[in-house]
Coordinates of C-alpha atoms (C1' of nucleotides) in Angstrom, one line a residue:
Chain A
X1 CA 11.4 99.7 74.8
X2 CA 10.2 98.6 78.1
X3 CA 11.4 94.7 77.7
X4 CA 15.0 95.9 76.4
X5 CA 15.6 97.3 80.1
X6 CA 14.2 93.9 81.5
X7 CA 16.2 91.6 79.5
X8 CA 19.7 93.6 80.3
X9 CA 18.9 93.2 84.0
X10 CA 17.7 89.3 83.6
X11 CA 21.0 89.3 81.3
X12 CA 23.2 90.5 83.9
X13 CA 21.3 88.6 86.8
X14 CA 22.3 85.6 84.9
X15 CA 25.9 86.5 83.7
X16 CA 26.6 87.0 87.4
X17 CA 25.5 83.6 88.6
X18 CA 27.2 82.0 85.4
X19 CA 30.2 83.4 86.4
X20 CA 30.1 81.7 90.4
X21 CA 29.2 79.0 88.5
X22 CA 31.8 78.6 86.2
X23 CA 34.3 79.5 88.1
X24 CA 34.3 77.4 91.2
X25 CA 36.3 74.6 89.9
X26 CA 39.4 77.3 91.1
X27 CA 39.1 76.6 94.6
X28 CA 39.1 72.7 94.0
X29 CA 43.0 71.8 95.2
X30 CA 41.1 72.5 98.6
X31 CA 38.7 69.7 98.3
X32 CA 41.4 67.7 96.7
X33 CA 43.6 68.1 99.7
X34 CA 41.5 66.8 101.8
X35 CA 40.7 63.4 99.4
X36 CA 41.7 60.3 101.2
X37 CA 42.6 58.9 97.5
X38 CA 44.8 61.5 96.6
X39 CA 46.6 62.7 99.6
X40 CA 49.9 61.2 99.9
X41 CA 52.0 63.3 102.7
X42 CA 50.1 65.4 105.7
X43 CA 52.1 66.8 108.7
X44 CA 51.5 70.4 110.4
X45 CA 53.0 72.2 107.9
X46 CA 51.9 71.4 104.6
X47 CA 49.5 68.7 102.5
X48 CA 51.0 66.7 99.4
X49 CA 48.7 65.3 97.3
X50 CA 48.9 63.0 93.8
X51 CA 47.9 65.7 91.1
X52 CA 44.1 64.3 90.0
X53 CA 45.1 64.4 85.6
X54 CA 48.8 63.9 86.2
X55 CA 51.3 65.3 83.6
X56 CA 53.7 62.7 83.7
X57 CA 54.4 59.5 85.5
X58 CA 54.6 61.6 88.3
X59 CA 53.0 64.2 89.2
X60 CA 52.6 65.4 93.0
X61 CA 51.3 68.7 94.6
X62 CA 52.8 70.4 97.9
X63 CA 50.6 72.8 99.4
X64 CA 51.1 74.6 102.6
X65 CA 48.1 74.3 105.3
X66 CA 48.3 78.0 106.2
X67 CA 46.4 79.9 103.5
X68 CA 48.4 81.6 100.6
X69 CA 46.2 82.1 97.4
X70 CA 49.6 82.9 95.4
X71 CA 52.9 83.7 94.6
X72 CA 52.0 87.5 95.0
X73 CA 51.0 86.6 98.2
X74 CA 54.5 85.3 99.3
X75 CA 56.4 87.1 102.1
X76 CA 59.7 86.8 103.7
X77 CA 58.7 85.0 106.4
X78 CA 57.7 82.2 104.1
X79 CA 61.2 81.4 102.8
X80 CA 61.6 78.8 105.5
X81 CA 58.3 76.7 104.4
X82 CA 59.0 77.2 100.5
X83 CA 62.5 75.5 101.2
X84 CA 60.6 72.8 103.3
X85 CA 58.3 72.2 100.7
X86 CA 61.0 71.5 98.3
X87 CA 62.6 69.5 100.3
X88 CA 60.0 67.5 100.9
X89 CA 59.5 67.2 96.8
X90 CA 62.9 66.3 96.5
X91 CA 62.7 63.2 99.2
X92 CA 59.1 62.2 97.7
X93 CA 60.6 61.8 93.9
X94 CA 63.5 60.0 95.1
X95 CA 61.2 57.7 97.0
X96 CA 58.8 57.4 94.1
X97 CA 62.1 56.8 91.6
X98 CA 65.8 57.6 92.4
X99 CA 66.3 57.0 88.6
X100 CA 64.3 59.3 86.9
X101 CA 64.3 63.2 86.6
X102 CA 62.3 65.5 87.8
X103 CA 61.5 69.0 88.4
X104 CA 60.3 71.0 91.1
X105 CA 58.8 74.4 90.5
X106 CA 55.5 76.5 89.9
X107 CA 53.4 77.8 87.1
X108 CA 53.8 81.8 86.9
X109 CA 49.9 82.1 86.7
X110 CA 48.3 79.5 88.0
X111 CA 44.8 78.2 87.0
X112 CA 43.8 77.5 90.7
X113 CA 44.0 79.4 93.9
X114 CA 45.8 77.7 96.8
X115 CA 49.8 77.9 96.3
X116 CA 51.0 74.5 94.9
X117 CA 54.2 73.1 94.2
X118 CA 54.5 71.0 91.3
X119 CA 57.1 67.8 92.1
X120 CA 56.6 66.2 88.4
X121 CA 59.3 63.9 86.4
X122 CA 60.7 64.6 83.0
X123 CA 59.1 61.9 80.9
X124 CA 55.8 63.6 80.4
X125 CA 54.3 60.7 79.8
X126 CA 50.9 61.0 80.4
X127 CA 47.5 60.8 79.2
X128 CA 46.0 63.6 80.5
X129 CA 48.7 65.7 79.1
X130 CA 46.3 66.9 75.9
X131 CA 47.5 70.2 74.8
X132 CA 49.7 73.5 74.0
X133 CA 48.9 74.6 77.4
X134 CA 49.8 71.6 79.3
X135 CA 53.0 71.3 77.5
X136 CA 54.1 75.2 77.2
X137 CA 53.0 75.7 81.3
X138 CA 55.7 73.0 81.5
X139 CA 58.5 73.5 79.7
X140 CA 58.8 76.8 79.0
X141 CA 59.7 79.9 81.8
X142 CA 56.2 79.4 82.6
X143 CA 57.1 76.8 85.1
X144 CA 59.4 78.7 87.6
X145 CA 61.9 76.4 89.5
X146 CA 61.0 76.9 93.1
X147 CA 65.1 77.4 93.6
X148 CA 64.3 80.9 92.0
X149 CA 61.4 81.6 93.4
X150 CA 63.0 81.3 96.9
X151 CA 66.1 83.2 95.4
X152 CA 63.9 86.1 94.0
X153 CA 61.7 86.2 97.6
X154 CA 65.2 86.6 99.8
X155 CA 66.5 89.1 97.6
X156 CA 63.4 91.4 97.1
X157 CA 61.2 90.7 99.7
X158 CA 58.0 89.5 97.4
X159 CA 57.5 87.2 93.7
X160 CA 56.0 89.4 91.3
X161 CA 56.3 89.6 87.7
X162 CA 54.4 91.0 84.4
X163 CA 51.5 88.7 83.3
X164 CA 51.5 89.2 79.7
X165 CA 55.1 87.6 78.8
X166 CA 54.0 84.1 80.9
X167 CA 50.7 84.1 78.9
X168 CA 52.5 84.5 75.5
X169 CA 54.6 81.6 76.6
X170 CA 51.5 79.4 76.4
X171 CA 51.2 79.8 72.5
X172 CA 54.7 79.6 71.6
X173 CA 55.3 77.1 69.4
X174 CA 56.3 73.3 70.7
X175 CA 59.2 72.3 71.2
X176 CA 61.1 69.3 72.9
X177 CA 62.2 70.1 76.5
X178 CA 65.4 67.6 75.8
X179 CA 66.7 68.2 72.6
X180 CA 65.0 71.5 71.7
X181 CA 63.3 70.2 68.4
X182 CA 60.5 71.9 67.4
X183 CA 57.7 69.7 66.7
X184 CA 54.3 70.6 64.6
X185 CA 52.4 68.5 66.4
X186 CA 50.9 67.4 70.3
X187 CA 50.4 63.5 68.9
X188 CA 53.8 64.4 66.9
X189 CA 55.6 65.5 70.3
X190 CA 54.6 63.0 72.1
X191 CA 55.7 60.2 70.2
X192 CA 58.9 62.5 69.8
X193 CA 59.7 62.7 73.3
X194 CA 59.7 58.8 73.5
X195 CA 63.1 58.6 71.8
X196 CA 64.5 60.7 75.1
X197 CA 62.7 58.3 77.7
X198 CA 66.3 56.7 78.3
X199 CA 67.6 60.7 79.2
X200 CA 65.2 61.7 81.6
X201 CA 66.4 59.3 83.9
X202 CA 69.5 60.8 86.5
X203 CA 72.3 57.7 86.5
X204 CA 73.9 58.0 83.1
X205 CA 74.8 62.0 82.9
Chain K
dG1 C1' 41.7 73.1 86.1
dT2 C1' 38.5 69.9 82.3
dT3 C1' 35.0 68.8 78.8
dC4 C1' 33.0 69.4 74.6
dT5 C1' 32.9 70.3 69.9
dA6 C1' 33.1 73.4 65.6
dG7 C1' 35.8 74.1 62.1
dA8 C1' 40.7 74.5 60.6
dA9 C1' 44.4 71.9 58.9
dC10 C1' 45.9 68.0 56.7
Chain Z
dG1 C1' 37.2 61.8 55.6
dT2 C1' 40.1 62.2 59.7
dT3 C1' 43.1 64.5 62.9
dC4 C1' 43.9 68.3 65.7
dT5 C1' 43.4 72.7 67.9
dA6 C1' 41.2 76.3 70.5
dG7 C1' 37.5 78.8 72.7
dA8 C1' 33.0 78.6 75.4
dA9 C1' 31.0 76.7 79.4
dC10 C1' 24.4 80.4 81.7

DNA sequence: GTTCTAGAAC
DNA sequence: GTTCTAGAAC
C-alpha cells in the first residue's frame, strides 16, 4: 500500500527528531557550569558547581574545563587533574562542614556527558532524592570513589569496565548505606536513615 | 538528568 | 482508597 511506505518514512522522520529532542537535557552540566546561581569554584583548571536537585545536604559537582565526555575517555595524563579535583572536593566539604561525612567519587555510567565529580555528604537528606536510582547510583559500587578511579588509571593506563553489572546495581534491592538494613521502602528508608544522622558526622569515630 | 502518571502493591 | 514504583517522554 502506497501510504504504508509514507507513514514509515514520516515515522522515522519523526523518531529521529524525537530522539535530539529528548535527549538534549544530556549536555546540560554545560549550561549549568556556566550558571552564576550555581557555580561555586572557577579557576583555570576546573568549574565546581552546587548540583541543581541535590542528593543530600550537600551536594557539589567538579568538572574539568578541558573537555572529557567520560571515564572512558580518561588518560594518563589526566591523573594529575583527577587528584586536583579531589582535592579540591575535599577542601570544599570541609569548608561547607568539618563535621559531617562525605564522599567523593563518580557514577560508573553517568546520565550526562561532561565528566563530573560528585563531592556529596552521607546524610542523604534531601528532597530531590525520590527513587531506586538515586539511592542505588549512590550507595552501591555504582558510585566509584575517585581514590580508585585514579588507582585503576595509574595502574592500567585507562577506566573501563562492563556496563551490565553497574546497571543491575540500580535495581538491587535498598539497603541502608550505615548499618546495612534492608529496607522495603524509599519513604521507609528515608525515615530509616534518620536514626544514623548522628553517624554520618566525622568527630565521634 | 527530571516530570508525569498508570497501575501495582498495600 | 492511598501509597509507591517504574517506564515513556514525538
Amino acid at each position: 500500500m502506497a501510504t504504508g511506505g509514507l507513514k514509515r518514512k514520516n515515522d522515522s522522520d519523526n523518531d529521529v527528531k524525537a530522539k535530539k529532542a529528548n535527549n538534549f537535557w544530556k549536555g546540560g552540566l554545560l549550561t549549568s557550569m556556566n550558571d552564576p546561581d550555581l557555580q561555586v569554584f572557577s579557576d583555570e583548571r576546573i568549574t565546581v558547581i552546587k548540583d541543581k536537585y541535590p542528593k543530600a545536604k550537600y551536594h557539589f559537582l567538579i568538572m574539568p574545563k578541558k573537555n572529557i565526555p567520560n571515564l572512558k575517555s580518561l588518560k594518563k595524563e589526566d591523573i594529575d587533574l583527577l587528584k586536583y579535583m579531589e582535592e579540591k572536593g575535599r577542601e570544599l566539604s570541609k569548608s561547607s562542614d568539618a563535621e559531617r561525612q562525605f564522599r567523593y567519587g563518580y557514577h560508573s555510567i553517568p546520565s550526562m556527558s561532561h565528566l563530573h565529580l560528585h563531592v556529596i555528604s552521607q546524610d542523604f537528606d534531601s528532597p530531590c532524592l525520590k527513587n531506586k536510582k538515586h539511592w542505588n547510583s549512590f550507595t552501591t559500587e555504582y558510585f566509584i570513589d575517585s581514590k580508585d578511579i585514579i588507582k585503576t588509571l595509574e595502574k592500567t593506563g585507562k577506566v573501563e569496565h562492563e556496563s551490565f553489572h553497574f546497571t543491575s546495581l540500580l535495581k538491587s534491592d535498598l539497603r541502608c548505606h550505615v548499618c546495612k538494613k534492608e529496607i522495603k521502602t524509599i519513604p521507609a528508608l528515608k525515615t530509616h536513615i534518620q536514626q544514623h544522622s548522628y553517624q554520618v558526622k566525622t568527630t565521634d569515630t
